[in-house]
Amino acid sequence: MYRADHTQSVHTDQMQYLAARFPGDVYPNLKTLLGLPADNTVVKEWSSRHPALQLVTDKTRGTAAFRSGAFVESEEPWTVEEILAMELQSIQKNAEALAGKGSRVRDLVITVPPFYTIEEKRAVQLAAELAGLRVLELVSDGLAVGLNYATSRTFPSISEGAKPEYHMVFDMGAGSTKATVLKFQGRTVKDVGKFNKTIQEVQVLGSGWDRTLGGDALNAIIVDDMIAQFVESPKAQKVSATVEGLWKEAERLRQVLSANTNTQASFEGLYEDVDFRYKISRADFEKKSETYAARVKVAIQNALDMAELTVKDLDSVILHGGASRTPFVQKALEKIVGKADKIRTNVNSDEAAVFGAGFRGAGLSPSFRVKEIELTRRRRSQGPTSFLGSEKQILFQNRKEFSIEFYQDVPASENVIPGPTEKEVQNDGEVKIGKLLVDCEVEDIEKPGVVDSMKNMFGFGKKDQAPLEDGESTTETTSTETSSSTATSSSSPQQRAERSLRRPKSQRSQPSTFEVIPIKFKSEIKGRLEVPTKEVLRIKERISAFADSDLDLWEGREATREELKAKLKEMTDIVAPIQNRKEEAAGLPAALEELNKIIGDAKIFIKSITEQIANDTKAHEEFSASKSRAKTETPTATPSPVDESAGLEEDKATETTSAPPEEETLDPPTYKIEDLETTQKLHDEVSAWLADILPKQQALSAASDPILTIKEVQEQGKKLSEAQVELLMKSMKRPFKSSRPTKKVSKPKNAKKTKTDSADKADPTINFGKEGENFIQLGKDGQMPTEEELLAFLEKQSTSENAEEFAKLKEELEAKQAGKDTEPIEGEKPHDEL
């Protein structure tokens, strides 16, 4: 199981390649952990090999479970059985696809190692239940291989005096090594009618194993050697991604060494950007694996000891499992067996167990007719030589209520049971109690007939009653006989049995028979606590929801257009939030930088307008004061003498009319303090909003939906920019006051023309600072910026949002400027009237 853009499950060979990329979400070889407590040494060793996986303890059963970084922390841990159930569902889908359209798989036969305890077998059955499958039978790996071996062969019939064949299946897989001794023989049995038939029999005689000797252990040798050569410090072992990459490469190197004498591997940036090249030869690998080769013999010898056979009694050793191809393993087998020709590779070492399990499942189904092969297995819970499926009667001499406990005897050397003794795993998992009976020998007491009963009632006694002797009382005898008869007739079988057992056989005058009495009983499964029904339902719902999130491409090929659209929408709904979070995380910093710039510009702009309002107010106050002073200080004018002769000469000149002098005034202020209220309020609101929401956004994880979006940031910046532009437009929309005279004043012809120099150029009132910063400042003459300066400022501030508005404003200003330049002077004629 791994997580990329969205969570999905993978149960194929792709996992070993994904492990290097997603070391915290790939779970290899979980079969080792089934049914074992989380504090077991086998589980701890497995966990040390995969440090990126978060192994925890299941709160219900105390077994191993995992937390995944692909889910939130509040999600319940994933148990080993739950992950195995998802793998079974994947296998189910593959089988249905291969079987053809419309096929459904609901029942299955599962192969398990022969060393599995009851707890481990229960874990397998629980996983199948969670996957919605029914387990028909659990078959050991060695027996499944032997069954596949027998499907294409006919063995000697012991009914005809032939000897059976003895073969050993040596199975060395990824996690463990198993050796199973099998007996193959034919037998003639009665068929329908008068006919006979010959069937084949496969019988398990003994099994031996090594729980931790397998391909993973051999890979660990290479991984440890890599780390030792790369760095002497154990710090490298804590780098999970590096270790998972080493595991994948170690398995490849081991497989290459099975066919080559030397191999090598290269790693780019293995740890802290340091490249590493590793070389190993087959001789070095075999030298490091000497202790493992010795353990092969132990598993084989244990199987032979249980079967009470020797190596010479074996006809062949059948190899199974990928690790059995390792050269030093085959050399160890040749040394143990003595003859290389006894080692056979006549079965598919990867799929023989699966084929055998499939054949067994077909044999258990009424829908198939297959070759008749009878299976007989050892039942370890009754003893090393007990056969599975056989009935066994156990006698007890208890006369009161009692309890019986069955336990599985697992050697403490396997290190799978907590505690110092071997009998702490108490259960009746494989022991099925058919019935409990009490049978005992009971005397047959003759019951009185009707006539005898009538005689007894009237005191005449039985027909064969002896005559009374002298001194005997008739009344007493009758009374005694009647009491005895009543007790006998009213007694139960249990009471008759107890009285019969109390009397010795020498004193029993009546004939006896066996009385069988069924006894009620109740059984209780001990061992680990069972998963509650409510918890099972919760796990099933989670597995179902997880399976629904996967897209089955094979089924999609035959889906309708509407189904594909619905599936696309479902996947889009899953991916869209992730893509949105990704885009927001990438674009938000730039948006925030732009907003902070706008807030800073607005602050400077508000400060400049505030200063302008203050200067305008001060100028108006000073002007009013000076005007008042001028009125009070103006002297009274005196009449001057008139020269009459001078007037005669002036009559010849052109008459002139002078306009009355205009009263000196100041333009009204461009801005008032009320104009800043909206902009100032908006500036404060945006600043407070950003200061409040930004820390909350920064506290969120990368997988959380953002509470501060790019759109919101841009909207806040747009509102603040538009407020500034609106203030600027107010100054530009002021009515134009021309500097030209409104009326032409004629001058005498002999009047001299004077030319005055233009005033000095005013200082710029709009400055463009560093990095585009702009602000408005008053010139030395106290004037606001000219229209041309404001136009340049707005052009610099224009964006895609206000481009249309800016273009319209620019057009109006240019038209206004053009009208100002072409305004005719009063008294002048147009060009065509000259």
GROMACS .gro file of C-alpha atoms in nm, residues 262-455:
model
  194
  262ASN     CA    1   3.062  -1.157  -0.929
  263THR     CA    2   2.826  -0.862  -0.936
  264GLN     CA    3   2.813  -0.497  -0.836
  265ALA     CA    4   2.572  -0.212  -0.771
  266SER     CA    5   2.599   0.167  -0.790
  267PHE     CA    6   2.411   0.423  -0.581
  268GLU     CA    7   2.392   0.792  -0.663
  269GLY     CA    8   2.357   1.010  -0.355
  270LEU     CA    9   2.308   0.716  -0.122
  271TYR     CA   10   2.350   0.927   0.191
  272GLU     CA   11   2.416   1.301   0.220
  273ASP     CA   12   2.481   1.329  -0.156
  274VAL     CA   13   2.765   1.075  -0.142
  275ASP     CA   14   2.779   0.821  -0.426
  276PHE     CA   15   2.859   0.460  -0.347
  277ARG     CA   16   2.966   0.158  -0.551
  278TYR     CA   17   2.937  -0.189  -0.402
  279LYS     CA   18   3.099  -0.512  -0.523
  280ILE     CA   19   3.049  -0.866  -0.398
  281SER     CA   20   3.148  -1.212  -0.519
  282ARG     CA   21   2.972  -1.542  -0.473
  283ALA     CA   22   3.263  -1.669  -0.260
  284ASP     CA   23   3.232  -1.371  -0.021
  285PHE     CA   24   2.856  -1.415   0.000
  286GLU     CA   25   2.882  -1.788   0.078
  287LYS     CA   26   3.147  -1.720   0.340
  288LYS     CA   27   2.920  -1.473   0.516
  289SER     CA   28   2.633  -1.725   0.495
  290GLU     CA   29   2.809  -2.027   0.648
  291THR     CA   30   2.599  -2.022   0.963
  292TYR     CA   31   2.280  -2.012   0.756
  293ALA     CA   32   2.387  -2.312   0.551
  294ALA     CA   33   2.426  -2.514   0.871
  295ARG     CA   34   2.067  -2.436   0.969
  296VAL     CA   35   1.936  -2.610   0.656
  297LYS     CA   36   2.034  -2.949   0.796
  298VAL     CA   37   1.847  -2.889   1.122
  299ALA     CA   38   1.511  -2.839   0.949
  300ILE     CA   39   1.560  -3.152   0.735
  301GLN     CA   40   1.668  -3.368   1.028
  302ASN     CA   41   1.369  -3.264   1.239
  303ALA     CA   42   1.133  -3.368   0.961
  304LEU     CA   43   1.303  -3.705   0.924
  305ASP     CA   44   1.296  -3.763   1.300
  306MET     CA   45   0.922  -3.696   1.315
  307ALA     CA   46   0.862  -3.933   1.023
  308GLU     CA   47   1.094  -4.196   1.179
  309LEU     CA   48   1.287  -4.222   0.854
  310THR     CA   49   1.643  -4.162   0.738
  311VAL     CA   50   1.785  -3.988   0.435
  312LYS     CA   51   1.837  -4.325   0.265
  313ASP     CA   52   1.463  -4.391   0.279
  314LEU     CA   53   1.388  -4.084   0.065
  315ASP     CA   54   1.334  -4.132  -0.306
  316SER     CA   55   1.388  -3.765  -0.386
  317VAL     CA   56   1.401  -3.411  -0.247
  318ILE     CA   57   1.162  -3.176  -0.432
  319LEU     CA   58   1.275  -2.812  -0.432
  320HIS     CA   59   1.024  -2.531  -0.388
  321GLY     CA   60   1.059  -2.161  -0.313
  322GLY     CA   61   1.272  -1.891  -0.474
  323ALA     CA   62   1.555  -1.905  -0.218
  324SER     CA   63   1.607  -2.277  -0.287
  325ARG     CA   64   1.782  -2.175  -0.610
  326THR     CA   65   2.070  -2.024  -0.410
  327PRO     CA   66   2.387  -2.222  -0.498
  328PHE     CA   67   2.514  -2.273  -0.142
  329VAL     CA   68   2.169  -2.402  -0.037
  330GLN     CA   69   2.174  -2.665  -0.310
  331LYS     CA   70   2.530  -2.760  -0.212
  332ALA     CA   71   2.416  -2.807   0.148
  333LEU     CA   72   2.129  -3.028   0.029
  334GLU     CA   73   2.362  -3.242  -0.183
  335LYS     CA   74   2.588  -3.286   0.117
  336ILE     CA   75   2.296  -3.392   0.337
  337VAL     CA   76   2.130  -3.622   0.085
  338GLY     CA   77   2.455  -3.770  -0.044
  339LYS     CA   78   2.345  -3.796  -0.406
  340ALA     CA   79   2.288  -3.505  -0.640
  341ASP     CA   80   2.041  -3.704  -0.850
  342LYS     CA   81   1.799  -3.718  -0.556
  343ILE     CA   82   1.746  -3.344  -0.571
  344ARG     CA   83   1.463  -3.279  -0.815
  345THR     CA   84   1.327  -2.966  -0.977
  346ASN     CA   85   1.031  -3.142  -1.138
  347VAL     CA   86   0.770  -2.897  -1.004
  348ASN     CA   87   0.723  -2.526  -1.056
  349SER     CA   88   0.917  -2.389  -0.761
  350ASP     CA   89   0.710  -2.068  -0.756
  351GLU     CA   90   0.356  -2.190  -0.826
  352ALA     CA   91   0.339  -2.558  -0.727
  353ALA     CA   92   0.181  -2.481  -0.389
  354VAL     CA   93  -0.081  -2.260  -0.556
  355PHE     CA   94  -0.166  -2.531  -0.809
  356GLY     CA   95  -0.198  -2.786  -0.530
  357ALA     CA   96  -0.428  -2.560  -0.330
  358GLY     CA   97  -0.640  -2.497  -0.639
  359PHE     CA   98  -0.670  -2.871  -0.702
  360ARG     CA   99  -0.775  -2.922  -0.341
  361GLY     CA  100  -1.039  -2.652  -0.370
  362ALA     CA  101  -1.181  -2.816  -0.684
  363GLY     CA  102  -1.193  -3.148  -0.503
  364LEU     CA  103  -1.392  -2.998  -0.216
  365SER     CA  104  -1.642  -2.839  -0.454
  366PRO     CA  105  -1.932  -3.044  -0.592
  367SER     CA  106  -1.905  -2.858  -0.922
  368PHE     CA  107  -1.580  -3.028  -1.029
  369ARG     CA  108  -1.476  -3.386  -1.092
  370VAL     CA  109  -1.105  -3.438  -1.031
  371LYS     CA  110  -0.863  -3.720  -0.977
  372GLU     CA  111  -0.925  -3.895  -0.645
  373ILE     CA  112  -0.637  -3.821  -0.410
  374GLU     CA  113  -0.682  -3.879  -0.039
  375LEU     CA  114  -0.492  -3.653   0.202
  376THR     CA  115  -0.374  -3.754   0.547
  377ARG     CA  116  -0.197  -3.505   0.771
  378ARG     CA  117  -0.031  -3.508   1.109
  379ARG     CA  118  -0.222  -3.348   1.392
  380ARG     CA  119   0.030  -3.193   1.623
  381SER     CA  120  -0.225  -3.097   1.886
  382GLN     CA  121  -0.269  -3.469   1.968
  383GLY     CA  122   0.091  -3.574   1.920
  384PRO     CA  123   0.364  -3.582   1.657
  385THR     CA  124   0.226  -3.904   1.508
  386SER     CA  125  -0.147  -3.827   1.518
  387PHE     CA  126  -0.325  -3.783   1.188
  388LEU     CA  127  -0.540  -3.482   1.112
  389GLY     CA  128  -0.910  -3.566   1.085
  390SER     CA  129  -0.894  -3.884   1.289
  391GLU     CA  130  -1.125  -3.931   1.587
  392LYS     CA  131  -0.983  -3.998   1.927
  393GLN     CA  132  -1.171  -4.113   2.236
  394ILE     CA  133  -1.050  -3.999   2.574
  395LEU     CA  134  -1.173  -4.177   2.890
  396PHE     CA  135  -1.233  -3.997   3.219
  397GLN     CA  136  -1.331  -4.148   3.553
  398ASN     CA  137  -1.499  -3.837   3.687
  399ARG     CA  138  -1.839  -3.869   3.860
  400LYS     CA  139  -1.892  -3.493   3.906
  401GLU     CA  140  -1.879  -3.187   3.681
  402PHE     CA  141  -1.532  -3.124   3.546
  403SER     CA  142  -1.352  -2.910   3.283
  404ILE     CA  143  -1.107  -3.010   3.011
  405GLU     CA  144  -0.842  -2.784   2.857
  406PHE     CA  145  -0.667  -2.854   2.528
  407TYR     CA  146  -0.346  -2.666   2.450
  408GLN     CA  147  -0.103  -2.653   2.161
  409ASP     CA  148   0.248  -2.761   2.240
  410VAL     CA  149   0.486  -2.521   2.065
  411PRO     CA  150   0.860  -2.551   2.134
  412ALA     CA  151   0.988  -2.252   2.327
  413SER     CA  152   1.295  -2.244   2.101
  414GLU     CA  153   1.078  -2.097   1.823
  415ASN     CA  154   1.038  -1.784   2.033
  416VAL     CA  155   0.675  -1.718   1.940
  417ILE     CA  156   0.508  -1.776   2.278
  418PRO     CA  157   0.537  -1.534   2.571
  419GLY     CA  158   0.638  -1.677   2.906
  420PRO     CA  159   0.883  -1.941   3.027
  421THR     CA  160   0.672  -2.251   2.959
  422GLU     CA  161   0.534  -2.406   2.644
  423LYS     CA  162   0.176  -2.458   2.767
  424GLU     CA  163   0.064  -2.098   2.789
  425VAL     CA  164  -0.111  -2.110   2.454
  426GLN     CA  165  -0.433  -2.275   2.568
  427ASN     CA  166  -0.707  -2.327   2.315
  428ASP     CA  167  -0.925  -2.583   2.146
  429GLY     CA  168  -0.888  -2.428   1.803
  430GLU     CA  169  -0.834  -2.745   1.602
  431VAL     CA  170  -0.985  -2.987   1.855
  432LYS     CA  171  -1.353  -3.034   1.774
  433ILE     CA  172  -1.552  -3.205   2.048
  434GLY     CA  173  -1.818  -3.414   1.883
  435LYS     CA  174  -2.001  -3.537   2.191
  436LEU     CA  175  -1.957  -3.637   2.555
  437LEU     CA  176  -2.106  -3.966   2.671
  438VAL     CA  177  -2.130  -4.164   2.994
  439ASP     CA  178  -2.142  -4.539   2.944
  440CYS     CA  179  -2.132  -4.799   3.220
  441GLU     CA  180  -2.230  -5.156   3.294
  442VAL     CA  181  -2.580  -5.181   3.453
  443GLU     CA  182  -2.758  -5.488   3.597
  444ASP     CA  183  -3.079  -5.586   3.421
  445ILE     CA  184  -3.343  -5.591   3.699
  446GLU     CA  185  -3.660  -5.768   3.598
  447LYS     CA  186  -3.959  -5.540   3.618
  448PRO     CA  187  -4.274  -5.685   3.792
  449GLY     CA  188  -4.571  -5.769   3.573
  450VAL     CA  189  -4.935  -5.671   3.628
  451VAL     CA  190  -5.023  -5.989   3.820
  452ASP     CA  191  -4.724  -5.952   4.050
  453SER     CA  192  -4.811  -5.592   4.110
  454MET     CA  193  -5.167  -5.686   4.209
  455LYS     CA  194  -5.041  -5.957   4.439
   0.00000   0.00000   0.00000
